[in-house]
JSON list of C-alpha atoms and ligand atoms in Angstrom, two decimals:
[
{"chain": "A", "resi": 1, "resn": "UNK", "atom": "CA", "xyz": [0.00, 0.00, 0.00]},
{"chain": "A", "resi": 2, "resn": "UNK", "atom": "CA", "xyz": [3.08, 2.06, -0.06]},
{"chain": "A", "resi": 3, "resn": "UNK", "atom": "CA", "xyz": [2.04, 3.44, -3.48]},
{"chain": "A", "resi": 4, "resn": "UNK", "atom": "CA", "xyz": [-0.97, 5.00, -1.49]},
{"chain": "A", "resi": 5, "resn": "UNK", "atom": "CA", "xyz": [1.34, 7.84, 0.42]},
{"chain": "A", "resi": 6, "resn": "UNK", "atom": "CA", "xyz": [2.71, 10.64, -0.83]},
{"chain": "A", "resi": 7, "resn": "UNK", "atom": "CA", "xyz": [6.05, 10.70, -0.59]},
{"chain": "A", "resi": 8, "resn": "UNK", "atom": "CA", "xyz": [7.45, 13.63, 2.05]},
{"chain": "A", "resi": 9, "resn": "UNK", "atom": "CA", "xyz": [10.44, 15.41, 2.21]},
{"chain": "A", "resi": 10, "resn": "UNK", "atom": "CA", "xyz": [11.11, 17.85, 4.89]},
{"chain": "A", "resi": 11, "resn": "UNK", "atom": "CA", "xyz": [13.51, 20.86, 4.44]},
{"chain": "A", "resi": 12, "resn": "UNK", "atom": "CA", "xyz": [15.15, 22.61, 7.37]},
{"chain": "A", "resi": 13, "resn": "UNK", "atom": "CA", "xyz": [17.70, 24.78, 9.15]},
{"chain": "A", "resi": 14, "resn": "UNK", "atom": "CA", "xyz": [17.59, 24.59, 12.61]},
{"chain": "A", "resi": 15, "resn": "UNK", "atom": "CA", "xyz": [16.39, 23.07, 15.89]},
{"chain": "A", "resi": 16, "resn": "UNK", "atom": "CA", "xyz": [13.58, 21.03, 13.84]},
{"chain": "A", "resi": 17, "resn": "UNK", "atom": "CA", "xyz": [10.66, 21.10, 16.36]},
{"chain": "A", "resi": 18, "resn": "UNK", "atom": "CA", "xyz": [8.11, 21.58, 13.31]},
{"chain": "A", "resi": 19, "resn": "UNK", "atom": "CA", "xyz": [9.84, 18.83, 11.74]},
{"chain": "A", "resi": 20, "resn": "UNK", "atom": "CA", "xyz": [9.41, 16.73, 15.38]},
{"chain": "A", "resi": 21, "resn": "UNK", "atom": "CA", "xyz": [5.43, 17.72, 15.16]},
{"chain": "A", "resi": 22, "resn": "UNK", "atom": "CA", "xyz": [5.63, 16.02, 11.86]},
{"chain": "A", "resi": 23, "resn": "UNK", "atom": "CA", "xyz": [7.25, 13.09, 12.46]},
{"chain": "A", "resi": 24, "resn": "UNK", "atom": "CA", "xyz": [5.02, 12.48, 15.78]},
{"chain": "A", "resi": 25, "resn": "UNK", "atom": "CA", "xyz": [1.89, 13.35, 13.66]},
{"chain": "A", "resi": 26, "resn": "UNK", "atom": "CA", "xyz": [2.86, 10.50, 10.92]},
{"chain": "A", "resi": 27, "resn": "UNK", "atom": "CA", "xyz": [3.13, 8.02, 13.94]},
{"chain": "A", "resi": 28, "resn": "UNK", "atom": "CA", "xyz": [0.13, 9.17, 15.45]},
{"chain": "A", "resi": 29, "resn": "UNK", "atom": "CA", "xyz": [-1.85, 8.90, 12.34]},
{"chain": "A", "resi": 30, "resn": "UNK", "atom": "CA", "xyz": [-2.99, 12.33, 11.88]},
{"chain": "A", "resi": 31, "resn": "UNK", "atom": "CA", "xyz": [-0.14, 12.22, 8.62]},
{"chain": "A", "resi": 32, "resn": "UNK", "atom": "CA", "xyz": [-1.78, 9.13, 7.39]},
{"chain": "A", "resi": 33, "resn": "UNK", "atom": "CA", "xyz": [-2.07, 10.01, 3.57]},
{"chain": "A", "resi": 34, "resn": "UNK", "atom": "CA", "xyz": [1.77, 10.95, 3.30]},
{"chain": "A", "resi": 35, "resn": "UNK", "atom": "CA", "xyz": [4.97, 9.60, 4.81]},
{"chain": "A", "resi": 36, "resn": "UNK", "atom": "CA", "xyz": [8.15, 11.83, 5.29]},
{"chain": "A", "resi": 37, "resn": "UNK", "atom": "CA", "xyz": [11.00, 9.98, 3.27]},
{"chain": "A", "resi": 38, "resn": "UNK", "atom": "CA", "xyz": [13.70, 12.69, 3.52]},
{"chain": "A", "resi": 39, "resn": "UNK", "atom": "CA", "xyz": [14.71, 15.76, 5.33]},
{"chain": "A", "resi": 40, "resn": "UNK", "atom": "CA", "xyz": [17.68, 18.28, 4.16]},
{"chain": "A", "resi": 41, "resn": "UNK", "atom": "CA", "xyz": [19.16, 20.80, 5.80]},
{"chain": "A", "resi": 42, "resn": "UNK", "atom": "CA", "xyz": [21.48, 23.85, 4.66]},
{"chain": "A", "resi": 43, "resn": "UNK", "atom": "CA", "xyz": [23.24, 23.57, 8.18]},
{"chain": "A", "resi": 44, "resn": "UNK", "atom": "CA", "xyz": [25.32, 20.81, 9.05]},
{"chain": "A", "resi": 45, "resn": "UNK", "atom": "CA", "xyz": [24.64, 21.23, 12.52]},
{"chain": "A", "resi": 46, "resn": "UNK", "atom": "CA", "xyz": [21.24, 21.19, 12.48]},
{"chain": "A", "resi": 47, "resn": "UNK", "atom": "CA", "xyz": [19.51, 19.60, 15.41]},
{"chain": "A", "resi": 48, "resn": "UNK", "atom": "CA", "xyz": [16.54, 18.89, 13.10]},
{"chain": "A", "resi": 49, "resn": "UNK", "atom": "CA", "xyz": [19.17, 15.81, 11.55]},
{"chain": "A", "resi": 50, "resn": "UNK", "atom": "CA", "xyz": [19.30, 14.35, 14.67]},
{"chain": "A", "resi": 51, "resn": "UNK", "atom": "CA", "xyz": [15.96, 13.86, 14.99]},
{"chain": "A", "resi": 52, "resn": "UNK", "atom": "CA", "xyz": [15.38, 12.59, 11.65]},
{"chain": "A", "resi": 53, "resn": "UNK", "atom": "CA", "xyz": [17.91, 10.25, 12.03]},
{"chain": "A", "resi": 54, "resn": "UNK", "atom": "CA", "xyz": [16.50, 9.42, 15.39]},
{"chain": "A", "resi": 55, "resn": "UNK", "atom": "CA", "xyz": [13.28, 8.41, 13.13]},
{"chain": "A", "resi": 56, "resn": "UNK", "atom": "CA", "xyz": [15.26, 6.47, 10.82]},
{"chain": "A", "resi": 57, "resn": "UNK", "atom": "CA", "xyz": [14.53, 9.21, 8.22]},
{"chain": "A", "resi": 58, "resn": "UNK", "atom": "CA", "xyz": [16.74, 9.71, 5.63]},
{"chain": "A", "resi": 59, "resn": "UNK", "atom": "CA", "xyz": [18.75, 12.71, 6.48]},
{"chain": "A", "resi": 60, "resn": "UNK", "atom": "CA", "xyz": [21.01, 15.07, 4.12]},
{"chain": "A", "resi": 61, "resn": "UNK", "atom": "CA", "xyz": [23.22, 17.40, 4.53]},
{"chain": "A", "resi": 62, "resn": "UNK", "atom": "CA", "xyz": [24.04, 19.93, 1.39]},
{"chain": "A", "resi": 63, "resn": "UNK", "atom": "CA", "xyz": [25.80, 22.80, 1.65]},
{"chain": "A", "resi": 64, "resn": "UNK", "atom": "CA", "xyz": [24.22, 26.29, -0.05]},
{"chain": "A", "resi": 65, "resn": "UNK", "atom": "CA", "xyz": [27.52, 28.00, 1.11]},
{"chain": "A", "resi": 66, "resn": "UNK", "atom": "CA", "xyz": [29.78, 25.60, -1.00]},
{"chain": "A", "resi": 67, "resn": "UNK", "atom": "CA", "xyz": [27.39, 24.80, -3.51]},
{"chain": "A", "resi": 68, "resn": "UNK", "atom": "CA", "xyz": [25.70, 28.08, -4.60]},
{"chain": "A", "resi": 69, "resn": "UNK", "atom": "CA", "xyz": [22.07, 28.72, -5.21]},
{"chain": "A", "resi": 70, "resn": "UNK", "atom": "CA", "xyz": [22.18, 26.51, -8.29]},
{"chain": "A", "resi": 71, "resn": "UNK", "atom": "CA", "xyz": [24.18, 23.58, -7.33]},
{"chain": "A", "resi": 72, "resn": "UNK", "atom": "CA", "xyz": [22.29, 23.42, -4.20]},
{"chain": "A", "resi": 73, "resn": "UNK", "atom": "CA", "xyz": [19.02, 23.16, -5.82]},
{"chain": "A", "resi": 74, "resn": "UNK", "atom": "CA", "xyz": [20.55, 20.78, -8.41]},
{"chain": "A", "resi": 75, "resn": "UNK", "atom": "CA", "xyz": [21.98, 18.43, -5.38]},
{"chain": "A", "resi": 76, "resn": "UNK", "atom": "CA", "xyz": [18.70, 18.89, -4.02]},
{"chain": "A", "resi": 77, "resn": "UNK", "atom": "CA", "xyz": [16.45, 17.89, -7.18]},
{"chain": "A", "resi": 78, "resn": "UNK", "atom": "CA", "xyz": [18.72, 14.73, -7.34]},
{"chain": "A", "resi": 79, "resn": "UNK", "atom": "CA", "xyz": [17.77, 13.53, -3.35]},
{"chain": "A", "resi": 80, "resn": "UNK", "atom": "CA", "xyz": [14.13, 14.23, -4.27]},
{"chain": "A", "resi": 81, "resn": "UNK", "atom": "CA", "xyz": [14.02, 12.21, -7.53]},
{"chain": "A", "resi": 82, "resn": "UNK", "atom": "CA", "xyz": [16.02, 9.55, -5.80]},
{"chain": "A", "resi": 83, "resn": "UNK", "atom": "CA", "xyz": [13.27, 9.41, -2.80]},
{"chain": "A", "resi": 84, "resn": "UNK", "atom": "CA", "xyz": [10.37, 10.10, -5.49]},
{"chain": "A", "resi": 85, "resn": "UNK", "atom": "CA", "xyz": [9.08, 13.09, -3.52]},
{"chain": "A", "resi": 86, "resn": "UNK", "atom": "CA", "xyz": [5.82, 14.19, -3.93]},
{"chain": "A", "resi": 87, "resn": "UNK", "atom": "CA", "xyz": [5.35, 17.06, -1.42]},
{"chain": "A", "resi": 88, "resn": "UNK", "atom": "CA", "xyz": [8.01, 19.51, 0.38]},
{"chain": "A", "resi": 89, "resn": "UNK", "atom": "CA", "xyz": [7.66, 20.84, 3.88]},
{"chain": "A", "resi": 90, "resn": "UNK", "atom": "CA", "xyz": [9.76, 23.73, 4.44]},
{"chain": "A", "resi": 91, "resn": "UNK", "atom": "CA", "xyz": [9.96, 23.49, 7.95]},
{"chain": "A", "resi": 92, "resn": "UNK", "atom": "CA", "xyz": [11.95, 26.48, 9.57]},
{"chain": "A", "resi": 93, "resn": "UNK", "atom": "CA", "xyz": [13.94, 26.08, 6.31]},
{"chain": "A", "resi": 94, "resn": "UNK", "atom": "CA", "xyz": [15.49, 29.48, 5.96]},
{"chain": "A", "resi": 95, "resn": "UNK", "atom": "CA", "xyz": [16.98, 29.99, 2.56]},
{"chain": "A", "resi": 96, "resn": "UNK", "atom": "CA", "xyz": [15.18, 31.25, -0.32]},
{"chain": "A", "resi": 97, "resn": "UNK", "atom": "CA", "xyz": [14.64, 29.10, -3.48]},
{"chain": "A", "resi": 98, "resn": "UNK", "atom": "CA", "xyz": [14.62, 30.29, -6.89]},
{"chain": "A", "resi": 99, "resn": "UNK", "atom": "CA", "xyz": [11.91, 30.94, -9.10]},
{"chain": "A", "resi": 100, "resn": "UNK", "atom": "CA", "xyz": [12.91, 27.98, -11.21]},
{"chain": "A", "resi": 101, "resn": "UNK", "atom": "CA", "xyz": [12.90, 25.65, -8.27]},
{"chain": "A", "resi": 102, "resn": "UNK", "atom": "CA", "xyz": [9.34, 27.03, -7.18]},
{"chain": "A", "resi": 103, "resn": "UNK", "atom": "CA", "xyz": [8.03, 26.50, -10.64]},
{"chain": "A", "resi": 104, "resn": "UNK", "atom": "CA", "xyz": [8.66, 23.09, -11.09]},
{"chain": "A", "resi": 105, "resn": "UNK", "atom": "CA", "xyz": [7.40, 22.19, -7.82]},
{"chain": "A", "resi": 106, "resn": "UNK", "atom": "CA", "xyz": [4.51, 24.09, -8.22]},
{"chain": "A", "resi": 107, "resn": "UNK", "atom": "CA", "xyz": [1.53, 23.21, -5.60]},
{"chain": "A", "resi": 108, "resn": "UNK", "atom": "CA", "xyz": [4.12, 20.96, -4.19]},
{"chain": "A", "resi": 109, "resn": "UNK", "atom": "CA", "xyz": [6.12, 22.99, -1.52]},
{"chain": "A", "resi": 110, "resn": "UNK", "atom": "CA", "xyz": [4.15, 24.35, 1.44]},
{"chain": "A", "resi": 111, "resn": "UNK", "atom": "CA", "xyz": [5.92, 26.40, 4.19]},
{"chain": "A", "resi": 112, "resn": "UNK", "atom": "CA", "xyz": [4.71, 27.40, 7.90]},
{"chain": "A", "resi": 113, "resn": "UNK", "atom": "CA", "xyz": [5.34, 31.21, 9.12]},
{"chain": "A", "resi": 114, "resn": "UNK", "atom": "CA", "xyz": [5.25, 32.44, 12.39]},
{"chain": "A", "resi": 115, "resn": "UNK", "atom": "CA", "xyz": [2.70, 35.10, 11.89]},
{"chain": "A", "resi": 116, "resn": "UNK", "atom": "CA", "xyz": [-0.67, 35.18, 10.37]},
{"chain": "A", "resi": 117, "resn": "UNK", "atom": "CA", "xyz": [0.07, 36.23, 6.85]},
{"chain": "A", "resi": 118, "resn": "UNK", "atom": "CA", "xyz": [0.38, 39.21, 5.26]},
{"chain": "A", "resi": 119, "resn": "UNK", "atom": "CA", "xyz": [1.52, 40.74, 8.64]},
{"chain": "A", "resi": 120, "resn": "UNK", "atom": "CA", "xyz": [4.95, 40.03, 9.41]},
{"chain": "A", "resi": 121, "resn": "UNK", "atom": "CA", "xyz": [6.12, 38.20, 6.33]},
{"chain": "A", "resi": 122, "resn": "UNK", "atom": "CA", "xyz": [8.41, 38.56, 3.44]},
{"chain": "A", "resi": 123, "resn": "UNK", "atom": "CA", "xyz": [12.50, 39.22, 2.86]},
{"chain": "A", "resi": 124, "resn": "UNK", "atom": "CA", "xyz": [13.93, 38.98, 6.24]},
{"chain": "A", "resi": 125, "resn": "UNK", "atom": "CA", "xyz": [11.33, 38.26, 8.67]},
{"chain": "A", "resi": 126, "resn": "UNK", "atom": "CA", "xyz": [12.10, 34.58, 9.74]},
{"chain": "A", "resi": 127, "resn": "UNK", "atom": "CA", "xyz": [12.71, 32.97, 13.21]},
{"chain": "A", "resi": 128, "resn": "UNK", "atom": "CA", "xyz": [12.25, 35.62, 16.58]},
{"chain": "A", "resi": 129, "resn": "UNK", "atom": "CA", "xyz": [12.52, 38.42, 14.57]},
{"chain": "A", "resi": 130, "resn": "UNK", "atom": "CA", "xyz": [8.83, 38.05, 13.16]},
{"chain": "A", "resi": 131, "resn": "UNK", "atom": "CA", "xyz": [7.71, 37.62, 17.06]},
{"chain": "A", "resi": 132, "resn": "UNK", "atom": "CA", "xyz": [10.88, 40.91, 18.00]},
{"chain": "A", "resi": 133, "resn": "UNK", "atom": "CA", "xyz": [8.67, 42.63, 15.08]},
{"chain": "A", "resi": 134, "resn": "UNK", "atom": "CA", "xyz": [4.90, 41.97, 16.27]},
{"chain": "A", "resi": 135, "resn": "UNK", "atom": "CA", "xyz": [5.64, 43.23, 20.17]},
{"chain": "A", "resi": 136, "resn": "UNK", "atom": "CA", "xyz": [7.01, 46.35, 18.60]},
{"chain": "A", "resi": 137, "resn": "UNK", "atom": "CA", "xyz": [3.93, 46.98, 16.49]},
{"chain": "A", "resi": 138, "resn": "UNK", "atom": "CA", "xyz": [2.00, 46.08, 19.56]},
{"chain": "A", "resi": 139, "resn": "UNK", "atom": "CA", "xyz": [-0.70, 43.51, 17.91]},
{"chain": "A", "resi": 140, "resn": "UNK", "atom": "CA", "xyz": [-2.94, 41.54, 20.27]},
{"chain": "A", "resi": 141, "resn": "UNK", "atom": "CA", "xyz": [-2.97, 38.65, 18.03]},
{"chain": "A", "resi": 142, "resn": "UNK", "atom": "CA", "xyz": [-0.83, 36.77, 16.20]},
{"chain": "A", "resi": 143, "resn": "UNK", "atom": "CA", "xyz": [-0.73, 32.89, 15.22]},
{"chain": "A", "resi": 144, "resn": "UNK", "atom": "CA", "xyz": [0.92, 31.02, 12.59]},
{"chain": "A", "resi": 145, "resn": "UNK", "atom": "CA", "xyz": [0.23, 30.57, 8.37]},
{"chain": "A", "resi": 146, "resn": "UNK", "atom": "CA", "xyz": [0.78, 27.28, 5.91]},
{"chain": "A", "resi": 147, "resn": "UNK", "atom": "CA", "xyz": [1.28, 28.55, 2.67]},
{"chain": "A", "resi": 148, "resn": "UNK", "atom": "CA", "xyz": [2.21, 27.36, -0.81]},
{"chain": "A", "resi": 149, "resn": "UNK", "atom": "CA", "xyz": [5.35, 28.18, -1.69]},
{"chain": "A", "resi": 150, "resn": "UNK", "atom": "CA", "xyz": [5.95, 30.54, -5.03]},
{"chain": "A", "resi": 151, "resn": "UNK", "atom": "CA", "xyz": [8.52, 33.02, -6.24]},
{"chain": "A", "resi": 152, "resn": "UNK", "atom": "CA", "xyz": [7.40, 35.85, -3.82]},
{"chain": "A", "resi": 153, "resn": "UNK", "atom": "CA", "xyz": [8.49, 35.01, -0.11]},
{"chain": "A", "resi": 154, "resn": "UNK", "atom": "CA", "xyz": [5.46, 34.22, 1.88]},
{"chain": "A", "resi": 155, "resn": "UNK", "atom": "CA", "xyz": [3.39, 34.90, -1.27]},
{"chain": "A", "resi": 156, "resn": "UNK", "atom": "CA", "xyz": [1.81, 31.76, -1.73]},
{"chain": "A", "resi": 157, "resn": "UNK", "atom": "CA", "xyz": [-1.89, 30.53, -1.33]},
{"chain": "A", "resi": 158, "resn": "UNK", "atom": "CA", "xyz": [-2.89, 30.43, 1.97]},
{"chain": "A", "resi": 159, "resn": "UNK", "atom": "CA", "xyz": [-4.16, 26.47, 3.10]},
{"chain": "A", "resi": 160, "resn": "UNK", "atom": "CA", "xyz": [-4.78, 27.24, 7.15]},
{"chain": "A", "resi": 161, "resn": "UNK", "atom": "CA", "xyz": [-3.78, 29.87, 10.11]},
{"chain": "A", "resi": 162, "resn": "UNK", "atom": "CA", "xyz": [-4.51, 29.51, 13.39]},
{"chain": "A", "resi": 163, "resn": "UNK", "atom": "CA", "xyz": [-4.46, 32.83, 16.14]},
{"chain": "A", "resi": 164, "resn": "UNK", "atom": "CA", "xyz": [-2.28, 33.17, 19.19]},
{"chain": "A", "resi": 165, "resn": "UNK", "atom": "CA", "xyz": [-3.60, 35.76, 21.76]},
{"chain": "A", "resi": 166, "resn": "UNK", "atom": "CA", "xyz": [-0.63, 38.04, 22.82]},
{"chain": "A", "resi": 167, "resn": "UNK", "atom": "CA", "xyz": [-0.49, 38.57, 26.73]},
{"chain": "A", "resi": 168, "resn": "UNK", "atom": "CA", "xyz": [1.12, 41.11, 29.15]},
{"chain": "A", "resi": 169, "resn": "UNK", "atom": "CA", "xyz": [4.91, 40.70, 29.74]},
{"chain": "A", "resi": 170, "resn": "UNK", "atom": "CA", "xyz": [5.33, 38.31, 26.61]},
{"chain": "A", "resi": 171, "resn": "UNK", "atom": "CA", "xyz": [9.01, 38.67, 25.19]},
{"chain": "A", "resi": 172, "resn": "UNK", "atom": "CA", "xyz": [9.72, 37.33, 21.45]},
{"chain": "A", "resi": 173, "resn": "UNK", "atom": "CA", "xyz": [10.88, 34.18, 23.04]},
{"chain": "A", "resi": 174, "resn": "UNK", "atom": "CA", "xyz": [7.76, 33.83, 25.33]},
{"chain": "A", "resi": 175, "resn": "UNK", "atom": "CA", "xyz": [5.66, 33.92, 22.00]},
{"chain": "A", "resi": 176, "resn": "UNK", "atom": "CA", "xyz": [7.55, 32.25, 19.52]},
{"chain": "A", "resi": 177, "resn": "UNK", "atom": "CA", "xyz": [7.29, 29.42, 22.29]},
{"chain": "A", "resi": 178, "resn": "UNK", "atom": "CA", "xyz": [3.43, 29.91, 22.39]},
{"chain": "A", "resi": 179, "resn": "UNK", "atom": "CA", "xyz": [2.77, 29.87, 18.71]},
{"chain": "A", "resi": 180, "resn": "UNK", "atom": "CA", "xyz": [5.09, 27.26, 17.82]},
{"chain": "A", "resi": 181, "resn": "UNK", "atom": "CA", "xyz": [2.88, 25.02, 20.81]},
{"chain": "A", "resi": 182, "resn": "UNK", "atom": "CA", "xyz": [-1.20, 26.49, 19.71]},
{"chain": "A", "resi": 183, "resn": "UNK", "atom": "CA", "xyz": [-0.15, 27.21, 16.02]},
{"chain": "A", "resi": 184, "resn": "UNK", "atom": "CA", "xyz": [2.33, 25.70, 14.02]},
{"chain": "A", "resi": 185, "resn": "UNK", "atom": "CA", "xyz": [2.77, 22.44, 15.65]},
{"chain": "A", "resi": 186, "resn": "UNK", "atom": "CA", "xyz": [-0.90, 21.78, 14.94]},
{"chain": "A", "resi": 187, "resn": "UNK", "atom": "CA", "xyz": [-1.49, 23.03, 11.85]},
{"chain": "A", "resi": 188, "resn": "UNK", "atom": "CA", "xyz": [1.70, 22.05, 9.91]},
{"chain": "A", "resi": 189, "resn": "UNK", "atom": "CA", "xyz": [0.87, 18.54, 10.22]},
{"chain": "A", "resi": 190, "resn": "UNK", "atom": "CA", "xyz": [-2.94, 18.95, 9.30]},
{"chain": "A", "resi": 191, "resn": "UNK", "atom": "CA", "xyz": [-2.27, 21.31, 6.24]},
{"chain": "A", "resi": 192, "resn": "UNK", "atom": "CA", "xyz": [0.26, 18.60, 5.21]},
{"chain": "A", "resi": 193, "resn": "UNK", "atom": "CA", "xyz": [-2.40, 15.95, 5.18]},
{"chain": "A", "resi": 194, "resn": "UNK", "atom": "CA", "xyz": [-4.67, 17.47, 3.20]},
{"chain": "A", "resi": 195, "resn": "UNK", "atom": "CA", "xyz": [-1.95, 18.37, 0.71]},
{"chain": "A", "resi": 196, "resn": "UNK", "atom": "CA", "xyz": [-0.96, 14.68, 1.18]},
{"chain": "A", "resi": 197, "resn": "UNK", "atom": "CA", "xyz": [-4.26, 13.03, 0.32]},
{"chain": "A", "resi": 198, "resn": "UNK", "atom": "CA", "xyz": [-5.26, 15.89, -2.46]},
{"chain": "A", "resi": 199, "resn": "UNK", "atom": "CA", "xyz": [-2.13, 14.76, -4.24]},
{"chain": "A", "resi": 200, "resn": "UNK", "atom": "CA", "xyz": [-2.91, 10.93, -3.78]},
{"chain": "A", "resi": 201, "resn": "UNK", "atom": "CA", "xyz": [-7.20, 11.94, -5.01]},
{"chain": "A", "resi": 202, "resn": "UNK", "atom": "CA", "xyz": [-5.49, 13.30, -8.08]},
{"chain": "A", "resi": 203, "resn": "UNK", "atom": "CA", "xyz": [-3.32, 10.28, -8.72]},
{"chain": "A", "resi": 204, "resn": "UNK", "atom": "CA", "xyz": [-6.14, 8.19, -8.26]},
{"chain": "A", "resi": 205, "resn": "UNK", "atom": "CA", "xyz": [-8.03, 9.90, -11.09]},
{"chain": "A", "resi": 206, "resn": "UNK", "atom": "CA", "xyz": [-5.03, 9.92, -13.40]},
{"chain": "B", "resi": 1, "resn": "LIG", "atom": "C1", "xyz": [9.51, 28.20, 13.32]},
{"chain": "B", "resi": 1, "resn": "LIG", "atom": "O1", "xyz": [8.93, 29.12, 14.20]},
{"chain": "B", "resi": 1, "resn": "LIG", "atom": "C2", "xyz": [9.05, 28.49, 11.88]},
{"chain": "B", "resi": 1, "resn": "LIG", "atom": "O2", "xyz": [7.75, 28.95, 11.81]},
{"chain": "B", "resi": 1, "resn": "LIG", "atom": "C3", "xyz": [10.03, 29.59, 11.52]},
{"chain": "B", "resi": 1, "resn": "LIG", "atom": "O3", "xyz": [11.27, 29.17, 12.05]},
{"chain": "B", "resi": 1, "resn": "LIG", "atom": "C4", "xyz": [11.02, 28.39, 13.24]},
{"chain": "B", "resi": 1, "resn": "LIG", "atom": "C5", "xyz": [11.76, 27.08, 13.12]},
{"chain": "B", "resi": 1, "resn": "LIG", "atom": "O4", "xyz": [11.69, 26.33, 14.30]},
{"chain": "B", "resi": 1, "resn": "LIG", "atom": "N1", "xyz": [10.07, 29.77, 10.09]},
{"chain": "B", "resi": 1, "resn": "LIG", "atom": "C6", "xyz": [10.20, 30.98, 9.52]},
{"chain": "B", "resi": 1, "resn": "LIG", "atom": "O5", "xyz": [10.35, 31.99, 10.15]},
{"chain": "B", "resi": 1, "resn": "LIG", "atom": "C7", "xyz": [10.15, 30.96, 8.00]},
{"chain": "B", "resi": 1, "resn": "LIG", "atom": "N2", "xyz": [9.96, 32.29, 7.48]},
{"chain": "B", "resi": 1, "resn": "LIG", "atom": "P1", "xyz": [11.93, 24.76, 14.31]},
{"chain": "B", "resi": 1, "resn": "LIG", "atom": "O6", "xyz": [13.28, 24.50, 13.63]},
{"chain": "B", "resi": 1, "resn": "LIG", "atom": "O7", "xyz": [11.99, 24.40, 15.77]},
{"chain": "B", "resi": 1, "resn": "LIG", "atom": "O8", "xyz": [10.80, 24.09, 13.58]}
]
């Protein structure tokens, strides 16, 4: 029945907790249309390895820094086609992928951000900053996007958000914390199931 899933790949950069709500969401059976077949990350050091490893995932380092934009994506394209990926998760992935990339994977990379789209998005809000950058403006809410990924950052089709209430004496850490645990941990896995079984409907008709 293995033909059944979609195939997952996860990328990512950093301490993979997303990519942890992923993996425990497969097991659980929430993922139950998809199955995560390979993560890559930019940074060797990436905790996010370790847990895919942990998993028994397949996990790959490649190097942006030695390879360039386009012998990254080209070492990447090869790891996908060898794991026949259907579906990429950026995951706290934070590079930016070229329009070329996004094009041929079209309706087939979804991302989560830490804010609810379009406030606190685009070129250079990633990470704490986007939670640094909502205190300042002095929001009440704030939550968490999925998204389709296309050539403008954050751009893409909106699949689910979910709102985080902001409360007194919150620091960027303090929230990042609370939306990763009501917001992204939740809806990452959920938005990547109905991705996952949209792709295998398709199939199916095919
Ligand atoms: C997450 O909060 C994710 O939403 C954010 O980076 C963090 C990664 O944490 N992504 C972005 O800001 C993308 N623009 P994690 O490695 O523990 O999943």
């Amino acid at each position: 029945m293995a033909d059944c899933k979609a195939n997952i790949a996860v990328f990512v950069s950093g301490g993979g907790t997303n990519l942890q709500a992923l993996i425990d969401a497969e097991k659980a059976g929430i993922i139950s249309s998809g199955s995560i077949k390979l993560v890559v990350s930019n940074i060797r050091s990436a905790y996010a390895l370790e847990r895919a490893a942990n998993a028994g995932i397949r996990a790959e380092h490649v190097s942006k820094k030695l390879l360039g934009q386009e012998g990254f994506e080209a070492k990447v394209t090869e790891l996908l086609e060898e794991e026949k990926i259907d579906l990429i998760v950026l995951a706290g992935f934070l590079c930016i992928l070229s329009s070329d990339f996004t094009k041929r994977y079209e309706n087939r990379i979804i991302n989560i951000h830490p804010s609810l789209i379009p406030s606190f998005c685009g070129e250079g809000f990633y990470g704490l900053t986007v939670h640094e950058k909502a205190l300042e403006y002095g929001v009440k809410v704030t939550g968490a996007t999925v998204h389709f990924v296309n050539e403008i950052p954050d751009g893409g089709k909106i699949i689910a958000q979910k709102a985080v209430y902001i409360e007194e004496g919150d620091t960027p850490e303090i929230l990042q914390k609370r939306v990763m645990e009501q917001a992204e941990w939740i809806i990452l896995p959920q938005a990547a199931e109905t991705v996952c079984r949209s792709i295998i409907e398709k199939r199916q008709e095919s």
